Amino acid sequence: GKNILYLCFGQSAIPSTGKHTGYNMSKSFLNCKDNIFDLAKLTYVQNKDGIVRLSTMSYQRKVLTLLQLPPICGNKTNMILKQPRQSGSTTEVLLFLMHKFLFEPDCVIALVTTRKEWAGDIIAKLTLSLKKLPQAWFDDGLDIKYNKYEIKNKSNHARIIATSYKNIGDIKSLTVNYLYLEEFAFVPKALQQEVCMAFFPTMMSGASNRKIIISSTSNGKDNVFYHLCVQAMGAKSSFLLVEIPWWDVYNFNVKEMKKQAERIGARRWMSEYGLFFDDYED
């Protein structure tokens, strides 16, 4: 959803070569570079209780594991992530992308949201999180610069830029390594097609350090997201379709799901929590 949880990482960036370039390459640094779950243990999120340590659920660990896997069946390098509302899909993806930002030199990460203000919101919250890193890490060489829609890691020349689908021209000229398309099913079809034409041919060229991540609930069949999901079920698609059922997220809490269905209506519940593409009459 749009209540983006922001991340606070207890780890500095180090080059993938392992050569010393001013960083204090402690064991914990190396552990976090090699294992995203060590990084997750040092991650904090903001919720109604304030800033708390992130406690990943089993389905979130599944997603993070799949994001890191080498290509499956030779070409499954990209991911479509279907999760119920309010299940932390953005948090999972941001953790993965922040790991790349901190530890993969020269990578360019693009985040695309449905509205420009939400793009700025993601960057603002990530900025707050990064500024909470221990000062000693910055003293040892971590150098991060911030503006409203972009964060640059001057230490390893990685960058993150966020924009909206309507402002996709902001990133068309970039050579993007990691592209995150949030709530893609709810983007007008013409904009969906524009994004696909602008980025998919280059990013699906077979380079090992490129990945497209799409997250969304379903929104009917008359859109590109639906067709990408259907194609992902075949061997020729480069997308791995990952569906997280509501019972994994809500621990078979049927009572709570019934309340949600009564609140938003059966049609919306089937789409946003049940993840069905078919129309459903109330």
PDB file of C-alpha atoms in Angstrom:
ATOM      1  CA  GLY A   1       0.000   0.000   0.000  1.00  0.00           C
ATOM      2  CA  LYS A   2       0.968   3.643   0.239  1.00  0.00           C
ATOM      3  CA  ASN A   3       1.857   3.474   3.919  1.00  0.00           C
ATOM      4  CA  ILE A   4       5.448   2.885   2.902  1.00  0.00           C
ATOM      5  CA  LEU A   5       7.550   1.567   5.754  1.00  0.00           C
ATOM      6  CA  TYR A   6      10.936   3.175   5.714  1.00  0.00           C
ATOM      7  CA  LEU A   7      14.126   1.250   6.281  1.00  0.00           C
ATOM      8  CA  CYS A   8      17.058   1.923   8.575  1.00  0.00           C
ATOM      9  CA  PHE A   9      20.040  -0.223   7.727  1.00  0.00           C
ATOM     10  CA  GLY A  10      22.808  -1.082  10.151  1.00  0.00           C
ATOM     11  CA  GLN A  11      25.444  -1.509   7.471  1.00  0.00           C
ATOM     12  CA  SER A  12      27.818   0.434   5.314  1.00  0.00           C
ATOM     13  CA  ALA A  13      28.579  -0.039   1.651  1.00  0.00           C
ATOM     14  CA  ILE A  14      31.642  -1.868   0.393  1.00  0.00           C
ATOM     15  CA  PRO A  15      32.822  -2.555  -3.145  1.00  0.00           C
ATOM     16  CA  SER A  16      32.154  -6.001  -4.548  1.00  0.00           C
ATOM     17  CA  THR A  17      35.860  -6.413  -5.327  1.00  0.00           C
ATOM     18  CA  GLY A  18      36.628  -6.691  -1.625  1.00  0.00           C
ATOM     19  CA  LYS A  19      39.454  -4.178  -1.952  1.00  0.00           C
ATOM     20  CA  HIS A  20      39.882  -1.656   0.811  1.00  0.00           C
ATOM     21  CA  THR A  21      38.808   1.822  -0.284  1.00  0.00           C
ATOM     22  CA  GLY A  22      38.418   3.590   3.021  1.00  0.00           C
ATOM     23  CA  TYR A  23      35.709   1.406   4.558  1.00  0.00           C
ATOM     24  CA  ASN A  24      36.178  -0.342   7.859  1.00  0.00           C
ATOM     25  CA  MET A  25      35.483  -3.806   6.466  1.00  0.00           C
ATOM     26  CA  SER A  26      34.353  -5.415   9.684  1.00  0.00           C
ATOM     27  CA  LYS A  27      32.904  -8.894   9.877  1.00  0.00           C
ATOM     28  CA  SER A  28      29.396  -7.497  10.211  1.00  0.00           C
ATOM     29  CA  PHE A  29      29.882  -5.453   7.023  1.00  0.00           C
ATOM     30  CA  LEU A  30      30.924  -8.533   5.106  1.00  0.00           C
ATOM     31  CA  ASN A  31      28.122 -10.613   6.617  1.00  0.00           C
ATOM     32  CA  CYS A  32      25.521  -8.100   5.479  1.00  0.00           C
ATOM     33  CA  LYS A  33      27.043  -7.888   2.018  1.00  0.00           C
ATOM     34  CA  ASP A  34      26.866 -11.656   1.626  1.00  0.00           C
ATOM     35  CA  ASN A  35      23.560 -12.264   3.397  1.00  0.00           C
ATOM     36  CA  ILE A  36      20.553  -9.970   3.079  1.00  0.00           C
ATOM     37  CA  PHE A  37      18.962 -11.609   6.123  1.00  0.00           C
ATOM     38  CA  ASP A  38      21.817 -10.358   8.287  1.00  0.00           C
ATOM     39  CA  LEU A  39      20.986  -6.928   6.947  1.00  0.00           C
ATOM     40  CA  ALA A  40      17.302  -7.488   7.716  1.00  0.00           C
ATOM     41  CA  LYS A  41      18.198  -8.113  11.366  1.00  0.00           C
ATOM     42  CA  LEU A  42      19.654  -4.596  11.467  1.00  0.00           C
ATOM     43  CA  THR A  43      16.683  -3.021   9.704  1.00  0.00           C
ATOM     44  CA  TYR A  44      14.172  -0.778  11.421  1.00  0.00           C
ATOM     45  CA  VAL A  45      10.709   0.249  10.237  1.00  0.00           C
ATOM     46  CA  GLN A  46       8.297   2.928  11.331  1.00  0.00           C
ATOM     47  CA  ASN A  47       4.811   1.903  12.361  1.00  0.00           C
ATOM     48  CA  LYS A  48       2.145   3.164  14.734  1.00  0.00           C
ATOM     49  CA  ASP A  49       4.442   2.384  17.671  1.00  0.00           C
ATOM     50  CA  GLY A  50       7.328   4.403  16.269  1.00  0.00           C
ATOM     51  CA  ILE A  51      10.616   3.064  14.937  1.00  0.00           C
ATOM     52  CA  VAL A  52      10.948  -0.641  15.646  1.00  0.00           C
ATOM     53  CA  ARG A  53      13.170  -3.467  14.494  1.00  0.00           C
ATOM     54  CA  LEU A  54      11.811  -5.214  11.421  1.00  0.00           C
ATOM     55  CA  SER A  55      10.500  -8.702  12.050  1.00  0.00           C
ATOM     56  CA  THR A  56      10.183 -10.452   8.702  1.00  0.00           C
ATOM     57  CA  MET A  57       7.388 -12.952   8.220  1.00  0.00           C
ATOM     58  CA  SER A  58       7.965 -16.314   6.555  1.00  0.00           C
ATOM     59  CA  TYR A  59       6.337 -15.191   3.294  1.00  0.00           C
ATOM     60  CA  GLN A  60       8.583 -12.098   3.233  1.00  0.00           C
ATOM     61  CA  ARG A  61      11.675 -14.251   3.662  1.00  0.00           C
ATOM     62  CA  LYS A  62      10.402 -16.356   0.776  1.00  0.00           C
ATOM     63  CA  VAL A  63      10.145 -13.283  -1.458  1.00  0.00           C
ATOM     64  CA  LEU A  64      13.601 -12.024  -0.465  1.00  0.00           C
ATOM     65  CA  THR A  65      15.084 -15.453  -1.186  1.00  0.00           C
ATOM     66  CA  LEU A  66      13.453 -15.601  -4.619  1.00  0.00           C
ATOM     67  CA  LEU A  67      14.644 -12.081  -5.455  1.00  0.00           C
ATOM     68  CA  GLN A  68      18.230 -13.191  -4.928  1.00  0.00           C
ATOM     69  CA  LEU A  69      18.090 -16.498  -6.788  1.00  0.00           C
ATOM     70  CA  PRO A  70      19.957 -16.917 -10.079  1.00  0.00           C
ATOM     71  CA  PRO A  71      17.721 -17.214 -13.160  1.00  0.00           C
ATOM     72  CA  ILE A  72      15.280 -20.114 -12.956  1.00  0.00           C
ATOM     73  CA  CYS A  73      14.778 -22.277 -16.075  1.00  0.00           C
ATOM     74  CA  GLY A  74      17.484 -20.279 -17.831  1.00  0.00           C
ATOM     75  CA  ASN A  75      15.579 -17.029 -18.307  1.00  0.00           C
ATOM     76  CA  LYS A  76      13.389 -16.278 -15.272  1.00  0.00           C
ATOM     77  CA  THR A  77      15.406 -13.215 -14.260  1.00  0.00           C
ATOM     78  CA  ASN A  78      12.534 -10.822 -13.463  1.00  0.00           C
ATOM     79  CA  MET A  79       9.699 -11.024 -10.952  1.00  0.00           C
ATOM     80  CA  ILE A  80       5.998 -10.268 -10.761  1.00  0.00           C
ATOM     81  CA  LEU A  81       4.909 -10.110  -7.131  1.00  0.00           C
ATOM     82  CA  LYS A  82       1.214 -10.444  -6.307  1.00  0.00           C
ATOM     83  CA  GLN A  83       0.507  -9.848  -2.618  1.00  0.00           C
ATOM     84  CA  PRO A  84      -2.626  -8.854  -0.694  1.00  0.00           C
ATOM     85  CA  ARG A  85      -3.054  -5.277   0.445  1.00  0.00           C
ATOM     86  CA  GLN A  86      -1.126  -4.135   3.523  1.00  0.00           C
ATOM     87  CA  SER A  87       1.224  -7.116   3.437  1.00  0.00           C
ATOM     88  CA  GLY A  88       4.544  -5.283   3.148  1.00  0.00           C
ATOM     89  CA  SER A  89       5.411  -5.922  -0.505  1.00  0.00           C
ATOM     90  CA  THR A  90       7.056  -2.496  -0.843  1.00  0.00           C
ATOM     91  CA  THR A  91       9.123  -3.110   2.293  1.00  0.00           C
ATOM     92  CA  GLU A  92      10.423  -6.410   0.891  1.00  0.00           C
ATOM     93  CA  VAL A  93      11.389  -4.901  -2.438  1.00  0.00           C
ATOM     94  CA  LEU A  94      12.982  -1.828  -0.862  1.00  0.00           C
ATOM     95  CA  LEU A  95      15.106  -4.006   1.403  1.00  0.00           C
ATOM     96  CA  PHE A  96      16.380  -5.895  -1.640  1.00  0.00           C
ATOM     97  CA  LEU A  97      17.040  -2.693  -3.595  1.00  0.00           C
ATOM     98  CA  MET A  98      18.729  -0.947  -0.674  1.00  0.00           C
ATOM     99  CA  HIS A  99      21.048  -3.928  -0.341  1.00  0.00           C
ATOM    100  CA  LYS A 100      21.986  -3.418  -3.998  1.00  0.00           C
ATOM    101  CA  PHE A 101      22.403   0.323  -3.443  1.00  0.00           C
ATOM    102  CA  LEU A 102      24.793  -0.220  -0.550  1.00  0.00           C
ATOM    103  CA  PHE A 103      26.794  -3.132  -1.922  1.00  0.00           C
ATOM    104  CA  GLU A 104      26.675  -3.167  -5.733  1.00  0.00           C
ATOM    105  CA  PRO A 105      28.952  -0.510  -7.279  1.00  0.00           C
ATOM    106  CA  ASP A 106      27.681   1.620 -10.152  1.00  0.00           C
ATOM    107  CA  CYS A 107      24.136   0.210 -10.121  1.00  0.00           C
ATOM    108  CA  VAL A 108      21.209   2.422 -11.104  1.00  0.00           C
ATOM    109  CA  ILE A 109      17.884   1.709  -9.374  1.00  0.00           C
ATOM    110  CA  ALA A 110      14.636   3.254 -10.608  1.00  0.00           C
ATOM    111  CA  LEU A 111      11.428   3.249  -8.548  1.00  0.00           C
ATOM    112  CA  VAL A 112       8.190   4.106 -10.351  1.00  0.00           C
ATOM    113  CA  THR A 113       4.977   4.861  -8.480  1.00  0.00           C
ATOM    114  CA  THR A 114       1.468   5.861  -9.503  1.00  0.00           C
ATOM    115  CA  ARG A 115       1.858   9.459  -8.280  1.00  0.00           C
ATOM    116  CA  LYS A 116       4.810  11.841  -8.193  1.00  0.00           C
ATOM    117  CA  GLU A 117       4.252  12.751  -4.545  1.00  0.00           C
ATOM    118  CA  TRP A 118       4.464   9.077  -3.579  1.00  0.00           C
ATOM    119  CA  ALA A 119       7.801   8.851  -5.399  1.00  0.00           C
ATOM    120  CA  GLY A 120       9.048  11.721  -3.277  1.00  0.00           C
ATOM    121  CA  ASP A 121       7.599  10.053  -0.197  1.00  0.00           C
ATOM    122  CA  ILE A 122       9.638   6.894  -0.782  1.00  0.00           C
ATOM    123  CA  ILE A 123      12.843   8.888  -1.235  1.00  0.00           C
ATOM    124  CA  ALA A 124      12.134  11.033   1.844  1.00  0.00           C
ATOM    125  CA  LYS A 125      11.610   7.995   4.046  1.00  0.00           C
ATOM    126  CA  LEU A 126      14.669   6.210   2.712  1.00  0.00           C
ATOM    127  CA  THR A 127      16.635   9.406   3.288  1.00  0.00           C
ATOM    128  CA  LEU A 128      15.546   9.505   6.927  1.00  0.00           C
ATOM    129  CA  SER A 129      16.568   5.887   7.325  1.00  0.00           C
ATOM    130  CA  LEU A 130      19.976   6.303   5.722  1.00  0.00           C
ATOM    131  CA  LYS A 131      20.721   9.327   7.874  1.00  0.00           C
ATOM    132  CA  LYS A 132      20.197   7.114  10.932  1.00  0.00           C
ATOM    133  CA  LEU A 133      23.192   4.980  10.005  1.00  0.00           C
ATOM    134  CA  PRO A 134      25.950   5.196  12.638  1.00  0.00           C
ATOM    135  CA  GLN A 135      28.177   8.200  12.109  1.00  0.00           C
ATOM    136  CA  ALA A 136      31.213   5.909  12.301  1.00  0.00           C
ATOM    137  CA  TRP A 137      30.239   4.343   8.974  1.00  0.00           C
ATOM    138  CA  PHE A 138      30.253   7.733   7.311  1.00  0.00           C
ATOM    139  CA  ASP A 139      33.581   8.464   8.993  1.00  0.00           C
ATOM    140  CA  ASP A 140      34.899   5.236   7.460  1.00  0.00           C
ATOM    141  CA  GLY A 141      33.948   6.288   3.949  1.00  0.00           C
ATOM    142  CA  LEU A 142      30.216   5.972   3.361  1.00  0.00           C
ATOM    143  CA  ASP A 143      29.151   9.108   1.481  1.00  0.00           C
ATOM    144  CA  ILE A 144      25.481   9.524   0.550  1.00  0.00           C
ATOM    145  CA  LYS A 145      23.893  12.560  -1.066  1.00  0.00           C
ATOM    146  CA  TYR A 146      20.166  13.249  -1.098  1.00  0.00           C
ATOM    147  CA  ASN A 147      17.595  15.299  -2.963  1.00  0.00           C
ATOM    148  CA  LYS A 148      13.825  15.106  -3.318  1.00  0.00           C
ATOM    149  CA  TYR A 149      13.695  12.324  -5.898  1.00  0.00           C
ATOM    150  CA  GLU A 150      17.171  10.828  -5.853  1.00  0.00           C
ATOM    151  CA  ILE A 151      19.782   9.342  -3.529  1.00  0.00           C
ATOM    152  CA  LYS A 152      23.400   8.860  -4.590  1.00  0.00           C
ATOM    153  CA  ASN A 153      25.973   6.642  -2.938  1.00  0.00           C
ATOM    154  CA  LYS A 154      29.154   8.577  -3.713  1.00  0.00           C
ATOM    155  CA  SER A 155      31.195   5.769  -2.171  1.00  0.00           C
ATOM    156  CA  ASN A 156      30.371   3.192  -4.849  1.00  0.00           C
ATOM    157  CA  HIS A 157      28.635   5.375  -7.473  1.00  0.00           C
ATOM    158  CA  ALA A 158      25.255   3.657  -7.047  1.00  0.00           C
ATOM    159  CA  ARG A 159      22.091   5.721  -7.253  1.00  0.00           C
ATOM    160  CA  ILE A 160      18.360   5.460  -6.647  1.00  0.00           C
ATOM    161  CA  ILE A 161      15.893   7.656  -8.492  1.00  0.00           C
ATOM    162  CA  ALA A 162      12.117   7.711  -8.024  1.00  0.00           C
ATOM    163  CA  THR A 163       9.440   9.053 -10.330  1.00  0.00           C
ATOM    164  CA  SER A 164       5.845   8.468 -11.392  1.00  0.00           C
ATOM    165  CA  TYR A 165       4.492   6.694 -14.459  1.00  0.00           C
ATOM    166  CA  LYS A 166       3.346  10.033 -15.887  1.00  0.00           C
ATOM    167  CA  ASN A 167       6.899  11.355 -15.510  1.00  0.00           C
ATOM    168  CA  ILE A 168       8.611   8.258 -16.897  1.00  0.00           C
ATOM    169  CA  GLY A 169      10.652  10.541 -19.163  1.00  0.00           C
ATOM    170  CA  ASP A 170      12.747  11.398 -16.083  1.00  0.00           C
ATOM    171  CA  ILE A 171      14.491   8.021 -16.308  1.00  0.00           C
ATOM    172  CA  LYS A 172      14.219   7.042 -19.984  1.00  0.00           C
ATOM    173  CA  SER A 173      17.782   8.163 -20.696  1.00  0.00           C
ATOM    174  CA  LEU A 174      19.252   6.095 -17.849  1.00  0.00           C
ATOM    175  CA  THR A 175      20.823   2.666 -18.119  1.00  0.00           C
ATOM    176  CA  VAL A 176      18.779   1.064 -15.348  1.00  0.00           C
ATOM    177  CA  ASN A 177      19.960  -2.060 -13.555  1.00  0.00           C
ATOM    178  CA  TYR A 178      16.989  -2.547 -11.226  1.00  0.00           C
ATOM    179  CA  LEU A 179      13.520  -1.298 -12.142  1.00  0.00           C
ATOM    180  CA  TYR A 180      10.697  -1.427  -9.601  1.00  0.00           C
ATOM    181  CA  LEU A 181       7.159  -0.851 -10.902  1.00  0.00           C
ATOM    182  CA  GLU A 182       4.750  -0.393  -8.006  1.00  0.00           C
ATOM    183  CA  GLU A 183       0.979  -1.012  -8.349  1.00  0.00           C
ATOM    184  CA  PHE A 184       1.457  -1.584 -12.070  1.00  0.00           C
ATOM    185  CA  ALA A 185      -2.075  -2.932 -12.618  1.00  0.00           C
ATOM    186  CA  PHE A 186      -3.561   0.438 -11.626  1.00  0.00           C
ATOM    187  CA  VAL A 187      -1.667   2.455 -14.217  1.00  0.00           C
ATOM    188  CA  PRO A 188      -3.524   3.521 -17.383  1.00  0.00           C
ATOM    189  CA  LYS A 189      -2.943   1.003 -20.143  1.00  0.00           C
ATOM    190  CA  ALA A 190      -1.184   3.511 -22.411  1.00  0.00           C
ATOM    191  CA  LEU A 191       1.362   4.272 -19.683  1.00  0.00           C
ATOM    192  CA  GLN A 192       1.881   0.552 -19.023  1.00  0.00           C
ATOM    193  CA  GLN A 193       2.684   0.070 -22.699  1.00  0.00           C
ATOM    194  CA  GLU A 194       5.006   3.080 -22.716  1.00  0.00           C
ATOM    195  CA  VAL A 195       7.010   1.685 -19.792  1.00  0.00           C
ATOM    196  CA  CYS A 196       7.284  -1.710 -21.457  1.00  0.00           C
ATOM    197  CA  MET A 197       8.495  -0.239 -24.736  1.00  0.00           C
ATOM    198  CA  ALA A 198      10.975   2.076 -23.000  1.00  0.00           C
ATOM    199  CA  PHE A 199      12.652  -0.429 -20.669  1.00  0.00           C
ATOM    200  CA  PHE A 200      11.800  -4.059 -21.332  1.00  0.00           C
ATOM    201  CA  PRO A 201      13.852  -4.632 -24.519  1.00  0.00           C
ATOM    202  CA  THR A 202      17.073  -3.352 -22.932  1.00  0.00           C
ATOM    203  CA  MET A 203      16.549  -4.864 -19.507  1.00  0.00           C
ATOM    204  CA  MET A 204      15.653  -8.273 -20.955  1.00  0.00           C
ATOM    205  CA  SER A 205      18.836  -8.400 -23.016  1.00  0.00           C
ATOM    206  CA  GLY A 206      20.339 -11.087 -20.765  1.00  0.00           C
ATOM    207  CA  ALA A 207      22.691  -8.980 -18.624  1.00  0.00           C
ATOM    208  CA  SER A 208      23.223 -10.594 -15.225  1.00  0.00           C
ATOM    209  CA  ASN A 209      22.907  -7.366 -13.237  1.00  0.00           C
ATOM    210  CA  ARG A 210      19.479  -6.294 -14.513  1.00  0.00           C
ATOM    211  CA  LYS A 211      16.111  -7.095 -12.985  1.00  0.00           C
ATOM    212  CA  ILE A 212      12.546  -5.842 -13.357  1.00  0.00           C
ATOM    213  CA  ILE A 213      10.342  -6.175 -10.289  1.00  0.00           C
ATOM    214  CA  ILE A 214       6.603  -5.565 -10.621  1.00  0.00           C
ATOM    215  CA  SER A 215       4.317  -5.566  -7.588  1.00  0.00           C
ATOM    216  CA  SER A 216       0.562  -5.143  -7.654  1.00  0.00           C
ATOM    217  CA  THR A 217      -2.754  -6.602  -6.710  1.00  0.00           C
ATOM    218  CA  SER A 218      -5.010  -7.555  -9.627  1.00  0.00           C
ATOM    219  CA  ASN A 219      -7.205  -5.064 -11.455  1.00  0.00           C
ATOM    220  CA  GLY A 220      -9.186  -6.964 -14.057  1.00  0.00           C
ATOM    221  CA  LYS A 221      -7.997  -8.358 -17.354  1.00  0.00           C
ATOM    222  CA  ASP A 222      -7.919  -5.307 -19.634  1.00  0.00           C
ATOM    223  CA  ASN A 223      -4.359  -4.249 -18.869  1.00  0.00           C
ATOM    224  CA  VAL A 224      -0.736  -5.170 -19.508  1.00  0.00           C
ATOM    225  CA  PHE A 225      -0.246  -6.473 -15.962  1.00  0.00           C
ATOM    226  CA  TYR A 226      -2.777  -9.254 -16.522  1.00  0.00           C
ATOM    227  CA  HIS A 227      -1.130 -10.351 -19.766  1.00  0.00           C
ATOM    228  CA  LEU A 228       2.336 -10.322 -18.172  1.00  0.00           C
ATOM    229  CA  CYS A 229       1.038 -12.572 -15.383  1.00  0.00           C
ATOM    230  CA  VAL A 230      -0.496 -15.014 -17.861  1.00  0.00           C
ATOM    231  CA  GLN A 231       2.686 -15.069 -19.947  1.00  0.00           C
ATOM    232  CA  ALA A 232       4.770 -15.626 -16.799  1.00  0.00           C
ATOM    233  CA  MET A 233       3.114 -19.016 -16.403  1.00  0.00           C
ATOM    234  CA  GLY A 234       4.887 -20.137 -19.566  1.00  0.00           C
ATOM    235  CA  ALA A 235       8.517 -21.128 -19.947  1.00  0.00           C
ATOM    236  CA  LYS A 236       9.329 -18.444 -22.517  1.00  0.00           C
ATOM    237  CA  SER A 237       8.561 -15.463 -20.272  1.00  0.00           C
ATOM    238  CA  SER A 238      11.472 -13.915 -18.390  1.00  0.00           C
ATOM    239  CA  PHE A 239       9.190 -13.193 -15.408  1.00  0.00           C
ATOM    240  CA  LEU A 240       8.790 -15.418 -12.379  1.00  0.00           C
ATOM    241  CA  LEU A 241       5.243 -15.041 -11.025  1.00  0.00           C
ATOM    242  CA  VAL A 242       5.137 -15.126  -7.213  1.00  0.00           C
ATOM    243  CA  GLU A 243       1.727 -15.099  -5.532  1.00  0.00           C
ATOM    244  CA  ILE A 244       1.408 -14.758  -1.759  1.00  0.00           C
ATOM    245  CA  PRO A 245      -2.061 -15.949  -0.638  1.00  0.00           C
ATOM    246  CA  TRP A 246      -3.965 -14.040   2.003  1.00  0.00           C
ATOM    247  CA  TRP A 247      -3.801 -16.941   4.467  1.00  0.00           C
ATOM    248  CA  ASP A 248       0.010 -16.740   4.537  1.00  0.00           C
ATOM    249  CA  VAL A 249      -0.204 -13.048   5.381  1.00  0.00           C
ATOM    250  CA  TYR A 250      -3.133 -13.116   7.803  1.00  0.00           C
ATOM    251  CA  ASN A 251      -2.522 -16.564   9.289  1.00  0.00           C
ATOM    252  CA  PHE A 252      -5.923 -17.949   8.256  1.00  0.00           C
ATOM    253  CA  ASN A 253      -7.710 -15.146  10.123  1.00  0.00           C
ATOM    254  CA  VAL A 254     -11.061 -15.708   8.416  1.00  0.00           C
ATOM    255  CA  LYS A 255     -12.854 -13.392  10.836  1.00  0.00           C
ATOM    256  CA  GLU A 256     -10.614 -10.469   9.900  1.00  0.00           C
ATOM    257  CA  MET A 257     -10.959 -11.207   6.190  1.00  0.00           C
ATOM    258  CA  LYS A 258     -14.749 -11.310   6.524  1.00  0.00           C
ATOM    259  CA  LYS A 259     -14.638  -7.851   8.119  1.00  0.00           C
ATOM    260  CA  GLN A 260     -12.505  -6.566   5.250  1.00  0.00           C
ATOM    261  CA  ALA A 261     -14.903  -8.011   2.673  1.00  0.00           C
ATOM    262  CA  GLU A 262     -17.873  -6.396   4.432  1.00  0.00           C
ATOM    263  CA  ARG A 263     -16.035  -3.073   4.611  1.00  0.00           C
ATOM    264  CA  ILE A 264     -14.833  -2.816   0.999  1.00  0.00           C
ATOM    265  CA  GLY A 265     -17.265  -5.170  -0.764  1.00  0.00           C
ATOM    266  CA  ALA A 266     -16.804  -8.642  -2.167  1.00  0.00           C
ATOM    267  CA  ARG A 267     -15.651  -7.435  -5.593  1.00  0.00           C
ATOM    268  CA  ARG A 268     -12.762  -5.389  -4.207  1.00  0.00           C
ATOM    269  CA  TRP A 269     -11.858  -8.073  -1.675  1.00  0.00           C
ATOM    270  CA  MET A 270     -11.563 -10.737  -4.370  1.00  0.00           C
ATOM    271  CA  SER A 271      -9.211  -8.451  -6.303  1.00  0.00           C
ATOM    272  CA  GLU A 272      -7.152  -6.874  -3.511  1.00  0.00           C
ATOM    273  CA  TYR A 273      -6.917  -9.788  -1.080  1.00  0.00           C
ATOM    274  CA  GLY A 274      -7.967 -12.837  -3.072  1.00  0.00           C
ATOM    275  CA  LEU A 275      -5.837 -11.679  -6.053  1.00  0.00           C
ATOM    276  CA  PHE A 276      -8.425 -12.874  -8.587  1.00  0.00           C
ATOM    277  CA  PHE A 277      -8.486 -11.356 -12.069  1.00  0.00           C
ATOM    278  CA  ASP A 278     -12.042 -12.433 -12.892  1.00  0.00           C
ATOM    279  CA  ASP A 279     -14.938 -10.082 -12.263  1.00  0.00           C
ATOM    280  CA  TYR A 280     -16.984 -10.967  -9.196  1.00  0.00           C
ATOM    281  CA  GLU A 281     -20.529  -9.803  -8.639  1.00  0.00           C
ATOM    282  CA  ASP A 282     -21.499  -8.656  -5.122  1.00  0.00           C
TER     283      ASP A 282
END
